mmCIF file of C-alpha atoms in Angstrom:
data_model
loop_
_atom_site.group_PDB
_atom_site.id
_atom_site.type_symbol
_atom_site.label_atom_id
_atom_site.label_comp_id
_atom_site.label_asym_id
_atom_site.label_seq_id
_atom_site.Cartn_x
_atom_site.Cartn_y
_atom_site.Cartn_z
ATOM 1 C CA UNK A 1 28.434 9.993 -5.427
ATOM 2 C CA UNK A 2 26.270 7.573 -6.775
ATOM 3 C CA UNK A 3 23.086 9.324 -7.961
ATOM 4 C CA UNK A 4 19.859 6.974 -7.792
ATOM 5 C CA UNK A 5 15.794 6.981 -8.370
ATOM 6 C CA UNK A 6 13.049 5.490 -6.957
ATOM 7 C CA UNK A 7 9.660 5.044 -8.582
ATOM 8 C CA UNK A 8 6.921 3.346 -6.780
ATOM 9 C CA UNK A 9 5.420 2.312 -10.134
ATOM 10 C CA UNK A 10 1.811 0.414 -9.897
ATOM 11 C CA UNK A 11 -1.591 0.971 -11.388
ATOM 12 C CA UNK A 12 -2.822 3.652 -8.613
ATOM 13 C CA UNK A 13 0.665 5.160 -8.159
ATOM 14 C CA UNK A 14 1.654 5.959 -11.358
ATOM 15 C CA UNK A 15 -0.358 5.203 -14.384
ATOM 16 C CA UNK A 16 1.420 6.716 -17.966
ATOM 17 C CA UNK A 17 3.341 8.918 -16.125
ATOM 18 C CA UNK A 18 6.165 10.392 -17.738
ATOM 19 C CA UNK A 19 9.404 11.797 -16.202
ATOM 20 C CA UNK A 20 13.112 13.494 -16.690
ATOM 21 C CA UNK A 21 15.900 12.906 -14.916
ATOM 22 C CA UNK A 22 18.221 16.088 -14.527
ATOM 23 C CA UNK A 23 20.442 16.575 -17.634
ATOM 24 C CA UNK A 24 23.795 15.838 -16.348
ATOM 25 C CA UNK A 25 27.061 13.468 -17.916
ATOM 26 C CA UNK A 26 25.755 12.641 -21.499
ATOM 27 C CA UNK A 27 22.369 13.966 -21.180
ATOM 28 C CA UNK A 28 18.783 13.022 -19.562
ATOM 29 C CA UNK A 29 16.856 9.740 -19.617
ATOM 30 C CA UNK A 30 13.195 10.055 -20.520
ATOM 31 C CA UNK A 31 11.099 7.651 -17.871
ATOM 32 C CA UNK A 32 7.415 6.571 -17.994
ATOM 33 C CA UNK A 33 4.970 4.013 -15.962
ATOM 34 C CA UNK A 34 2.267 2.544 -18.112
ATOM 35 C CA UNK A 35 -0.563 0.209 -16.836
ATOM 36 C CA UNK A 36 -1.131 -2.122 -19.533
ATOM 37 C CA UNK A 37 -4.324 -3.224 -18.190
ATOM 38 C CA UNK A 38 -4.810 -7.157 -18.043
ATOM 39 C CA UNK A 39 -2.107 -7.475 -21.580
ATOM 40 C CA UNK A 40 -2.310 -11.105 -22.964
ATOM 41 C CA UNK A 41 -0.239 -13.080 -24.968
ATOM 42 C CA UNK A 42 -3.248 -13.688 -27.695
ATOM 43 C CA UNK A 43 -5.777 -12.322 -29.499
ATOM 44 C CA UNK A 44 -9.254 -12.223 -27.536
ATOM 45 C CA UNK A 45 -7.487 -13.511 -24.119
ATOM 46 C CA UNK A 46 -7.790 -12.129 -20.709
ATOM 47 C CA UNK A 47 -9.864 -9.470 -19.084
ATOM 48 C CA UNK A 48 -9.136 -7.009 -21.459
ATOM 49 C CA UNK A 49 -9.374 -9.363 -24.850
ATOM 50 C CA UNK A 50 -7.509 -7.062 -27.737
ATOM 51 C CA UNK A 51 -7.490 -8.079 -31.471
ATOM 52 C CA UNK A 52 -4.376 -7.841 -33.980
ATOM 53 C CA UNK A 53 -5.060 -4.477 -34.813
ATOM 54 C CA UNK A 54 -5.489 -2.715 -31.196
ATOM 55 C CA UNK A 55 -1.949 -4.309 -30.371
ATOM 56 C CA UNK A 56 -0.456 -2.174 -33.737
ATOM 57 C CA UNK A 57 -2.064 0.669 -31.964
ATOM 58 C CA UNK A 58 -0.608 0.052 -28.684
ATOM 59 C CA UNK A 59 3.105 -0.651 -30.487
ATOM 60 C CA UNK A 60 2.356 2.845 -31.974
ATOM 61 C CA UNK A 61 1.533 4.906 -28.923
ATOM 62 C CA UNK A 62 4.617 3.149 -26.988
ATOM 63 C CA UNK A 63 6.778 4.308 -30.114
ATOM 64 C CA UNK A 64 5.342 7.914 -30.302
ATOM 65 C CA UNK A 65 6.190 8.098 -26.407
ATOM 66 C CA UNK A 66 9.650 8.541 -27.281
ATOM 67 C CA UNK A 67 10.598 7.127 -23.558
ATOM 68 C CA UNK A 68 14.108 5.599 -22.532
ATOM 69 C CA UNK A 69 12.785 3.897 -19.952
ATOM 70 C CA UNK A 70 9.218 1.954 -19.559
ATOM 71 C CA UNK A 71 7.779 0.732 -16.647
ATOM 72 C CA UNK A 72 4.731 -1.302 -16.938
ATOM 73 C CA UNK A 73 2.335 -3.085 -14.857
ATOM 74 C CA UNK A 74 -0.210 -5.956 -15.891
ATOM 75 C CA UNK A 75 1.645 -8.150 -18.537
ATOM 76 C CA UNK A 76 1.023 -11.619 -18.756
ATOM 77 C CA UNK A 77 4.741 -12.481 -19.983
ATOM 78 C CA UNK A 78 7.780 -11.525 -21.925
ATOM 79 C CA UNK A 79 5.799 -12.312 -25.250
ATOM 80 C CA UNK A 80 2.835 -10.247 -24.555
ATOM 81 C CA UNK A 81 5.267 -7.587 -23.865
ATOM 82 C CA UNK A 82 7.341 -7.576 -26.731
ATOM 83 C CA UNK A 83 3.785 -7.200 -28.973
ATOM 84 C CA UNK A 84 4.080 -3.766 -28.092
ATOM 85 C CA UNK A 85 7.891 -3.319 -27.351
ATOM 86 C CA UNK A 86 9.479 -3.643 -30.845
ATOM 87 C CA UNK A 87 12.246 -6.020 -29.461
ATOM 88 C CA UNK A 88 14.289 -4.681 -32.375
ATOM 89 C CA UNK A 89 13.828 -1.321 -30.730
ATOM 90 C CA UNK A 90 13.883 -2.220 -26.238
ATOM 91 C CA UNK A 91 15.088 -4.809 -23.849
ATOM 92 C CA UNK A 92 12.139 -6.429 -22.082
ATOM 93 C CA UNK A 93 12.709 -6.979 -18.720
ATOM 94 C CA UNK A 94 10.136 -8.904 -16.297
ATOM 95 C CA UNK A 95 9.526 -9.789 -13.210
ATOM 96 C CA UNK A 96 11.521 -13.086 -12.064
ATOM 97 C CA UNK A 97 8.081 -14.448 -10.271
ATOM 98 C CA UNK A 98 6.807 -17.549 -11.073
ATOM 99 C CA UNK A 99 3.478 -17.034 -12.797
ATOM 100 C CA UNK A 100 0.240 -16.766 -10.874
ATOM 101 C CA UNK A 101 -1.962 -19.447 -10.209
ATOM 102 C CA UNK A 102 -5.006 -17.484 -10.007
ATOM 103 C CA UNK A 103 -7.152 -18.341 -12.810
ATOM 104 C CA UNK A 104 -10.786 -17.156 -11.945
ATOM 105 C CA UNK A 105 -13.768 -15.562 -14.740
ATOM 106 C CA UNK A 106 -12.769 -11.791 -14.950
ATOM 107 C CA UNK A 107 -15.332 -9.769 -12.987
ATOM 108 C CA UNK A 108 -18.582 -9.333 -15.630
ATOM 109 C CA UNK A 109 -16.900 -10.703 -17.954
ATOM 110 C CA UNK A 110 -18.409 -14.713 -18.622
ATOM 111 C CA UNK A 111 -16.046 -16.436 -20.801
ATOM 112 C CA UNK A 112 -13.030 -14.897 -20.067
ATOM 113 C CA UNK A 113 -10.049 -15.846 -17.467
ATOM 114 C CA UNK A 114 -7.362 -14.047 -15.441
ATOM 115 C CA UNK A 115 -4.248 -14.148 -16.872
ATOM 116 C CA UNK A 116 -0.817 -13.350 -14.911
ATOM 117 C CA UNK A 117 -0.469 -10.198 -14.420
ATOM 118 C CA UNK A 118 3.437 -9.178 -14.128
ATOM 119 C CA UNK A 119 5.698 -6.152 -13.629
ATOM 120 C CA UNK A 120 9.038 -4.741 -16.099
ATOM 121 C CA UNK A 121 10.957 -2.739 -17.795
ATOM 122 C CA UNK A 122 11.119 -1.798 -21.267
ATOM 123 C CA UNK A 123 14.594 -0.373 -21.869
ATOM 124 C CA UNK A 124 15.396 1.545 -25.434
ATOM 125 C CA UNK A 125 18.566 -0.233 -27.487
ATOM 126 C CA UNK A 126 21.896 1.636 -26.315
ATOM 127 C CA UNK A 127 20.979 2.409 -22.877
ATOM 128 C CA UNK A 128 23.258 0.505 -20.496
ATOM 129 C CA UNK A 129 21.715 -1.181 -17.767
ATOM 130 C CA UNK A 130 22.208 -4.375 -15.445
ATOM 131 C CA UNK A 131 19.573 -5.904 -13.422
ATOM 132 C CA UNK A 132 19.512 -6.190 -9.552
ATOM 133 C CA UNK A 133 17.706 -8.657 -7.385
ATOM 134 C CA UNK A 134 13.979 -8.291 -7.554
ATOM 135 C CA UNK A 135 12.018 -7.267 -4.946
ATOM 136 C CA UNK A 136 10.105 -10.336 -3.592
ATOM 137 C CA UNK A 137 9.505 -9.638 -0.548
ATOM 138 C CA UNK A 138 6.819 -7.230 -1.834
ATOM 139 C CA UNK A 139 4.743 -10.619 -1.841
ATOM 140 C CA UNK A 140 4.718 -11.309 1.238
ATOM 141 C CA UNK A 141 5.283 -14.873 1.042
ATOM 142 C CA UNK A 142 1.945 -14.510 -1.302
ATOM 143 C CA UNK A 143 2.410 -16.638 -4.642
ATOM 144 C CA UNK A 144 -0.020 -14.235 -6.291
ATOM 145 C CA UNK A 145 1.152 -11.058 -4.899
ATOM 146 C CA UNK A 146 3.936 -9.220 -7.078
ATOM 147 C CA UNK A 147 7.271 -8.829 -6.950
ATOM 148 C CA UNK A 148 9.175 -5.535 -7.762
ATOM 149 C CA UNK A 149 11.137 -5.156 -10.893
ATOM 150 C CA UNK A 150 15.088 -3.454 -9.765
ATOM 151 C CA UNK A 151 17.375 -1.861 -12.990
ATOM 152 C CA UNK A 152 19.997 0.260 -12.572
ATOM 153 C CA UNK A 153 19.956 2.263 -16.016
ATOM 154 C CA UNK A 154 22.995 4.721 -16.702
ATOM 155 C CA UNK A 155 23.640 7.583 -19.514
ATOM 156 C CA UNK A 156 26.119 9.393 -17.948
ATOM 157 C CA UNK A 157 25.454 8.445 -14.836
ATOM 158 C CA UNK A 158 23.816 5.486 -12.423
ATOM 159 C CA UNK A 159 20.044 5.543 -12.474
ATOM 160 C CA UNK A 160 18.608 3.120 -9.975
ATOM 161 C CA UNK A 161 14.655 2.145 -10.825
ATOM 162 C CA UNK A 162 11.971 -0.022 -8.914
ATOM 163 C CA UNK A 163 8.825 -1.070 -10.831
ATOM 164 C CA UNK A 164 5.967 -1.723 -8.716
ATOM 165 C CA UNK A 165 2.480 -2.873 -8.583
ATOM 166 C CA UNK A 166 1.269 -3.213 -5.214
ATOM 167 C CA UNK A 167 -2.072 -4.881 -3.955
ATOM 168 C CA UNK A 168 -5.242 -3.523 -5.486
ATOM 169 C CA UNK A 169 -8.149 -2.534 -3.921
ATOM 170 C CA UNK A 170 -8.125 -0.598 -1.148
ATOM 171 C CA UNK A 171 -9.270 2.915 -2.077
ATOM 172 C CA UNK A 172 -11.270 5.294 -1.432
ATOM 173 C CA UNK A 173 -14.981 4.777 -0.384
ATOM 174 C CA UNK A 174 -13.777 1.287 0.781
ATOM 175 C CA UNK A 175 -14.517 0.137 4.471
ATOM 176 C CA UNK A 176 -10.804 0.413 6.958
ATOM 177 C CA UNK A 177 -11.683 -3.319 7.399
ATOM 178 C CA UNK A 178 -11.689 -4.050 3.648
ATOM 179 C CA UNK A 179 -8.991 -7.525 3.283
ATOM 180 C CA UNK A 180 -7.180 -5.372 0.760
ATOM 181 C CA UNK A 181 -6.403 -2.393 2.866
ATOM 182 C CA UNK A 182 -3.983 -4.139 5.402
ATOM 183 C CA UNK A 183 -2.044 -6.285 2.815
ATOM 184 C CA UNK A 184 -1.156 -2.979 1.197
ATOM 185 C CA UNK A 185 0.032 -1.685 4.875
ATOM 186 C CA UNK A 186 2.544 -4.818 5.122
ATOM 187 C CA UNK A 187 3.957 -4.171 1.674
ATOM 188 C CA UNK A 188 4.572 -0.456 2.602
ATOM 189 C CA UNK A 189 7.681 -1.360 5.166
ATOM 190 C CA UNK A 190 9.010 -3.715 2.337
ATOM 191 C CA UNK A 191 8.846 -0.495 -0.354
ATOM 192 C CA UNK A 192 10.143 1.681 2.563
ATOM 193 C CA UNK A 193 13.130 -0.483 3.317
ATOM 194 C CA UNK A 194 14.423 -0.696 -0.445
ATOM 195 C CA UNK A 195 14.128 3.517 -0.651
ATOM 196 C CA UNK A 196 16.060 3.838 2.694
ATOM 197 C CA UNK A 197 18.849 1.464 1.820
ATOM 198 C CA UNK A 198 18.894 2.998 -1.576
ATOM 199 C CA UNK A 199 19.209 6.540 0.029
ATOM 200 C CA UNK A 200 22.229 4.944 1.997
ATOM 201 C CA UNK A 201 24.340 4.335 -0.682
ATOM 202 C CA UNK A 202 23.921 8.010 -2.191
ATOM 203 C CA UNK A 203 21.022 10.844 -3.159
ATOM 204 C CA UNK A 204 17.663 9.899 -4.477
ATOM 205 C CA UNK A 205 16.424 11.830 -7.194
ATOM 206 C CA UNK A 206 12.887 11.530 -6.974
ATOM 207 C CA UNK A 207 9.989 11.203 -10.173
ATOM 208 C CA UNK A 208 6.308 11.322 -10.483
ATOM 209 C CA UNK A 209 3.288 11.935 -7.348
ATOM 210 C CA UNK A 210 1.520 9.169 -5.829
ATOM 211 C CA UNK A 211 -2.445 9.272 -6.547
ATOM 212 C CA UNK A 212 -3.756 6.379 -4.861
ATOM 213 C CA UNK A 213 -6.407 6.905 -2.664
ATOM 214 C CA UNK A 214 -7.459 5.672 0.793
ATOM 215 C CA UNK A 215 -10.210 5.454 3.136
ATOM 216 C CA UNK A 216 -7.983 6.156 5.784
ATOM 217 C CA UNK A 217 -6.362 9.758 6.170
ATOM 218 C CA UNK A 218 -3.011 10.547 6.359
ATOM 219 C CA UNK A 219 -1.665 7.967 4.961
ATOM 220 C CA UNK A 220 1.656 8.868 2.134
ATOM 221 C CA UNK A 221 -0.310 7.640 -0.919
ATOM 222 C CA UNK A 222 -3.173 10.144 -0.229
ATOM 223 C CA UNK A 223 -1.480 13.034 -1.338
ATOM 224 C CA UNK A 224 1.752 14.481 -2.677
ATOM 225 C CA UNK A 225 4.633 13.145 -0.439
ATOM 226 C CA UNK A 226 8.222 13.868 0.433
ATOM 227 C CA UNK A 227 9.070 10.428 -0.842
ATOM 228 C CA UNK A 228 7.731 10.326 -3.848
ATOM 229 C CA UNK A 229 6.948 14.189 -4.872
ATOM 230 C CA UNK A 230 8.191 15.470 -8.331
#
């Protein structure tokens, strides 16, 4: 039977998070979720303007992470990506979303625009993999929401992967009424959905904890969860 995992990857979910899959069939896959916080193309763009030398830096943590797999949230494109994944060294894969049109001032920060902000996949040289339809309907028919990022990855043995980042800004201390908070709620079905129908089609083998936090109780992303508990 087909043996599969789902991550709910995103900046509140899972943020440099690293995990292993159960040695089994050629060994174990080494997995990890890293926000990349606002990553531009160039030098001194975006909201989190880097120079030459703090992308070397960033290039060297992602090679001393020693991770298969990559999943990573908050890069403008495939060229900002590959400034820090060696492509010599991993397959970038991004989100198939056409880029955002939001192009505001970053928050305290005159002088300085959003850039798009994507989701993907950096995937080490020599690990199979094939890409699946992403999932758009995480956007909810919103151009500037994001889409989810679907591999299947195998050593040994079929390892299904969804890279997230769902809507920002609904945590804790907010108001229940904040425009954020039910946004998130719609995507939840969508992310619900692809887990069930992946469960369907054999075992999920689950990696990480969700973290975010909510001002409403109860809710799965509050605490440890059966979906999504190490």
């Amino acid at each position: 039977m087909k043996s599969l995992i789902a991550l709910t990857l995103s900046a509140a979910l899972l943020s440099g998070c690293i995990g292993m899959t159960p040695p089994r069939d050629g060994g174990s896959l080494k997995i990890a979720s890293w926000n990349m916080e606002h990553l531009a193309e160039r030098d001194g763009e975006g909201c989190s303007p880097r120079t030459g030398a703090d992308y070397a830096r960033l290039r060297a943590h992602a090679s001393a992470l020693g991770a298969d797999v990559i999943a990573f949230q908050e890069v403008q494109n495939r060229a900002a990506a590959e400034r820090v994944f060696d492509p010599a060294l991993y397959d970038v894969v991004m989100s198939g979303r056409p880029a955002s049109t939001r192009s505001g001032e970053c928050r305290g920060r005159p002088g300085l625009y959003i850039q798009n902000q994507a989701v993907g996949f950096a995937i080490r040289k020599g690990v199979p993999w094939t890409r699946n339809p992403d999932l758009s309907a995480l956007a909810l028919g919103n151009p500037d929401l994001r889409w989810g990022v679907d591999v299947t990855v195998s050593r040994g043995r079929p390892v299904r992967l969804l890279a997230v980042h769902l809507k920002s800004g609904c945590n804790s201390g907010r108001e229940p009424t904040d425009p954020d908070c039910p946004v998130l709620f719609d995507q939840l079905p969508v992310l619900e959905g692809w887990t069930e129908a992946r469960a369907r089609e054999g075992t999920i083998s689950r990696s990480g904890r969700c973290s975010r936090t909510s001002p409403s109780e109860g809710r799965w992303w509050s605490r440890p969860s059966e979906t999504c508990r190490p």
